[in-house]
Amino acid sequence: MNELKTANEEFNTKYLSRTQEYGDASPETIKTKREETNTAYYALRDRIDALHLLVETPMSPYATVINQLNALTDQYNKLLINRTDNMSTETPENS
């Protein structure tokens, strides 16, 4: 039970720290970091795909990683669609 409590406290501490970092970050910094992350992700994805194609055995060891990345990409895209849908259905309050 103490292990779970400790894990929850560590999570809360990290979560609050990241939230504060996001709050302190400027939109330009966030945009730059997102672009850097995208570049690194695409390079990694291309490398994994190339290694997957080079494997001559029937079952590539990269198939699992590729499936997991595809699942994460699908989840992220659904998140973006939901955000877009929520933003378009919100109506500005009349002042």
JSON list of C-alpha atoms in Angstrom, two decimals:
[
{"chain": "A", "resi": 1, "resn": "MET", "atom": "CA", "xyz": [0.00, 0.00, 0.00]},
{"chain": "A", "resi": 2, "resn": "ASN", "atom": "CA", "xyz": [2.86, 2.38, 0.80]},
{"chain": "A", "resi": 3, "resn": "GLU", "atom": "CA", "xyz": [4.41, 1.60, -2.58]},
{"chain": "A", "resi": 4, "resn": "LEU", "atom": "CA", "xyz": [1.24, 2.71, -4.36]},
{"chain": "A", "resi": 5, "resn": "LYS", "atom": "CA", "xyz": [1.03, 5.87, -2.25]},
{"chain": "A", "resi": 6, "resn": "THR", "atom": "CA", "xyz": [4.66, 6.69, -3.02]},
{"chain": "A", "resi": 7, "resn": "ALA", "atom": "CA", "xyz": [4.13, 6.10, -6.75]},
{"chain": "A", "resi": 8, "resn": "ASN", "atom": "CA", "xyz": [1.05, 8.36, -6.71]},
{"chain": "A", "resi": 9, "resn": "GLU", "atom": "CA", "xyz": [2.93, 11.10, -4.89]},
{"chain": "A", "resi": 10, "resn": "GLU", "atom": "CA", "xyz": [5.82, 10.89, -7.36]},
{"chain": "A", "resi": 11, "resn": "PHE", "atom": "CA", "xyz": [3.38, 11.06, -10.26]},
{"chain": "A", "resi": 12, "resn": "ASN", "atom": "CA", "xyz": [1.62, 14.09, -8.77]},
{"chain": "A", "resi": 13, "resn": "THR", "atom": "CA", "xyz": [4.93, 15.85, -8.21]},
{"chain": "A", "resi": 14, "resn": "LYS", "atom": "CA", "xyz": [6.08, 15.25, -11.80]},
{"chain": "A", "resi": 15, "resn": "TYR", "atom": "CA", "xyz": [2.65, 16.16, -13.19]},
{"chain": "A", "resi": 16, "resn": "LEU", "atom": "CA", "xyz": [2.56, 19.47, -11.32]},
{"chain": "A", "resi": 17, "resn": "SER", "atom": "CA", "xyz": [6.14, 20.23, -12.31]},
{"chain": "A", "resi": 18, "resn": "ARG", "atom": "CA", "xyz": [5.38, 19.65, -16.00]},
{"chain": "A", "resi": 19, "resn": "THR", "atom": "CA", "xyz": [2.20, 21.67, -15.77]},
{"chain": "A", "resi": 20, "resn": "GLN", "atom": "CA", "xyz": [4.16, 24.55, -14.28]},
{"chain": "A", "resi": 21, "resn": "GLU", "atom": "CA", "xyz": [6.79, 24.24, -17.03]},
{"chain": "A", "resi": 22, "resn": "TYR", "atom": "CA", "xyz": [4.07, 24.36, -19.69]},
{"chain": "A", "resi": 23, "resn": "GLY", "atom": "CA", "xyz": [2.55, 27.39, -18.03]},
{"chain": "A", "resi": 24, "resn": "ASP", "atom": "CA", "xyz": [5.90, 29.16, -17.92]},
{"chain": "A", "resi": 25, "resn": "ALA", "atom": "CA", "xyz": [6.81, 28.29, -21.51]},
{"chain": "A", "resi": 26, "resn": "SER", "atom": "CA", "xyz": [6.13, 30.77, -24.24]},
{"chain": "A", "resi": 27, "resn": "PRO", "atom": "CA", "xyz": [4.07, 29.69, -27.27]},
{"chain": "A", "resi": 28, "resn": "GLU", "atom": "CA", "xyz": [7.18, 30.11, -29.43]},
{"chain": "A", "resi": 29, "resn": "THR", "atom": "CA", "xyz": [9.15, 27.72, -27.22]},
{"chain": "A", "resi": 30, "resn": "ILE", "atom": "CA", "xyz": [6.37, 25.14, -27.31]},
{"chain": "A", "resi": 31, "resn": "LYS", "atom": "CA", "xyz": [6.11, 25.43, -31.10]},
{"chain": "A", "resi": 32, "resn": "THR", "atom": "CA", "xyz": [9.88, 25.02, -31.48]},
{"chain": "A", "resi": 33, "resn": "LYS", "atom": "CA", "xyz": [9.94, 21.98, -29.19]},
{"chain": "A", "resi": 34, "resn": "ARG", "atom": "CA", "xyz": [7.02, 20.43, -31.07]},
{"chain": "A", "resi": 35, "resn": "GLU", "atom": "CA", "xyz": [8.87, 20.90, -34.38]},
{"chain": "A", "resi": 36, "resn": "GLU", "atom": "CA", "xyz": [12.05, 19.38, -32.90]},
{"chain": "A", "resi": 37, "resn": "THR", "atom": "CA", "xyz": [10.05, 16.44, -31.56]},
{"chain": "A", "resi": 38, "resn": "ASN", "atom": "CA", "xyz": [8.35, 15.89, -34.91]},
{"chain": "A", "resi": 39, "resn": "THR", "atom": "CA", "xyz": [11.70, 15.90, -36.71]},
{"chain": "A", "resi": 40, "resn": "ALA", "atom": "CA", "xyz": [13.17, 13.37, -34.26]},
{"chain": "A", "resi": 41, "resn": "TYR", "atom": "CA", "xyz": [10.05, 11.19, -34.43]},
{"chain": "A", "resi": 42, "resn": "TYR", "atom": "CA", "xyz": [10.04, 11.08, -38.24]},
{"chain": "A", "resi": 43, "resn": "ALA", "atom": "CA", "xyz": [13.76, 10.21, -38.30]},
{"chain": "A", "resi": 44, "resn": "LEU", "atom": "CA", "xyz": [13.19, 7.40, -35.79]},
{"chain": "A", "resi": 45, "resn": "ARG", "atom": "CA", "xyz": [10.15, 6.15, -37.68]},
{"chain": "A", "resi": 46, "resn": "ASP", "atom": "CA", "xyz": [12.05, 6.10, -40.97]},
{"chain": "A", "resi": 47, "resn": "ARG", "atom": "CA", "xyz": [14.97, 4.26, -39.36]},
{"chain": "A", "resi": 48, "resn": "ILE", "atom": "CA", "xyz": [12.72, 1.60, -37.83]},
{"chain": "A", "resi": 49, "resn": "ASP", "atom": "CA", "xyz": [10.90, 1.18, -41.13]},
{"chain": "A", "resi": 50, "resn": "ALA", "atom": "CA", "xyz": [14.21, 0.75, -42.99]},
{"chain": "A", "resi": 51, "resn": "LEU", "atom": "CA", "xyz": [15.46, -1.83, -40.49]},
{"chain": "A", "resi": 52, "resn": "HIS", "atom": "CA", "xyz": [12.14, -3.65, -40.71]},
{"chain": "A", "resi": 53, "resn": "LEU", "atom": "CA", "xyz": [12.49, -3.88, -44.49]},
{"chain": "A", "resi": 54, "resn": "LEU", "atom": "CA", "xyz": [16.05, -5.24, -44.22]},
{"chain": "A", "resi": 55, "resn": "VAL", "atom": "CA", "xyz": [15.12, -8.15, -41.97]},
{"chain": "A", "resi": 56, "resn": "GLU", "atom": "CA", "xyz": [15.01, -11.35, -43.99]},
{"chain": "A", "resi": 57, "resn": "THR", "atom": "CA", "xyz": [13.42, -13.57, -41.38]},
{"chain": "A", "resi": 58, "resn": "PRO", "atom": "CA", "xyz": [9.68, -14.19, -41.68]},
{"chain": "A", "resi": 59, "resn": "MET", "atom": "CA", "xyz": [8.81, -12.26, -38.51]},
{"chain": "A", "resi": 60, "resn": "SER", "atom": "CA", "xyz": [10.60, -8.95, -38.13]},
{"chain": "A", "resi": 61, "resn": "PRO", "atom": "CA", "xyz": [11.51, -8.01, -34.56]},
{"chain": "A", "resi": 62, "resn": "TYR", "atom": "CA", "xyz": [10.40, -4.49, -35.46]},
{"chain": "A", "resi": 63, "resn": "ALA", "atom": "CA", "xyz": [6.80, -5.47, -36.20]},
{"chain": "A", "resi": 64, "resn": "THR", "atom": "CA", "xyz": [5.75, -5.01, -32.56]},
{"chain": "A", "resi": 65, "resn": "VAL", "atom": "CA", "xyz": [7.36, -1.57, -32.32]},
{"chain": "A", "resi": 66, "resn": "ILE", "atom": "CA", "xyz": [5.75, -0.53, -35.60]},
{"chain": "A", "resi": 67, "resn": "ASN", "atom": "CA", "xyz": [2.33, -1.69, -34.40]},
{"chain": "A", "resi": 68, "resn": "GLN", "atom": "CA", "xyz": [2.78, 0.18, -31.11]},
{"chain": "A", "resi": 69, "resn": "LEU", "atom": "CA", "xyz": [3.83, 3.37, -32.90]},
{"chain": "A", "resi": 70, "resn": "ASN", "atom": "CA", "xyz": [0.85, 3.06, -35.23]},
{"chain": "A", "resi": 71, "resn": "ALA", "atom": "CA", "xyz": [-1.46, 2.67, -32.22]},
{"chain": "A", "resi": 72, "resn": "LEU", "atom": "CA", "xyz": [0.04, 5.75, -30.53]},
{"chain": "A", "resi": 73, "resn": "THR", "atom": "CA", "xyz": [-0.30, 7.73, -33.75]},
{"chain": "A", "resi": 74, "resn": "ASP", "atom": "CA", "xyz": [-3.95, 6.71, -34.07]},
{"chain": "A", "resi": 75, "resn": "GLN", "atom": "CA", "xyz": [-4.63, 7.73, -30.46]},
{"chain": "A", "resi": 76, "resn": "TYR", "atom": "CA", "xyz": [-2.92, 11.09, -30.98]},
{"chain": "A", "resi": 77, "resn": "ASN", "atom": "CA", "xyz": [-4.86, 11.76, -34.18]},
{"chain": "A", "resi": 78, "resn": "LYS", "atom": "CA", "xyz": [-8.15, 10.93, -32.41]},
{"chain": "A", "resi": 79, "resn": "LEU", "atom": "CA", "xyz": [-7.18, 13.32, -29.62]},
{"chain": "A", "resi": 80, "resn": "LEU", "atom": "CA", "xyz": [-6.57, 16.09, -32.14]},
{"chain": "A", "resi": 81, "resn": "ILE", "atom": "CA", "xyz": [-9.88, 15.39, -33.89]},
{"chain": "A", "resi": 82, "resn": "ASN", "atom": "CA", "xyz": [-11.72, 15.52, -30.56]},
{"chain": "A", "resi": 83, "resn": "ARG", "atom": "CA", "xyz": [-10.03, 18.81, -29.68]},
{"chain": "A", "resi": 84, "resn": "THR", "atom": "CA", "xyz": [-10.99, 20.26, -33.06]},
{"chain": "A", "resi": 85, "resn": "ASP", "atom": "CA", "xyz": [-14.57, 19.03, -32.70]},
{"chain": "A", "resi": 86, "resn": "ASN", "atom": "CA", "xyz": [-14.83, 20.47, -29.18]},
{"chain": "A", "resi": 87, "resn": "MET", "atom": "CA", "xyz": [-13.43, 23.81, -30.29]},
{"chain": "A", "resi": 88, "resn": "SER", "atom": "CA", "xyz": [-15.85, 24.06, -33.21]},
{"chain": "A", "resi": 89, "resn": "THR", "atom": "CA", "xyz": [-18.90, 23.22, -31.05]},
{"chain": "A", "resi": 90, "resn": "GLU", "atom": "CA", "xyz": [-18.05, 25.76, -28.38]},
{"chain": "A", "resi": 91, "resn": "THR", "atom": "CA", "xyz": [-19.90, 29.01, -28.73]},
{"chain": "A", "resi": 92, "resn": "PRO", "atom": "CA", "xyz": [-18.49, 32.27, -27.45]},
{"chain": "A", "resi": 93, "resn": "GLU", "atom": "CA", "xyz": [-20.29, 33.65, -24.45]},
{"chain": "A", "resi": 94, "resn": "ASN", "atom": "CA", "xyz": [-22.18, 36.86, -24.97]},
{"chain": "A", "resi": 95, "resn": "SER", "atom": "CA", "xyz": [-20.91, 39.61, -22.73]}
]
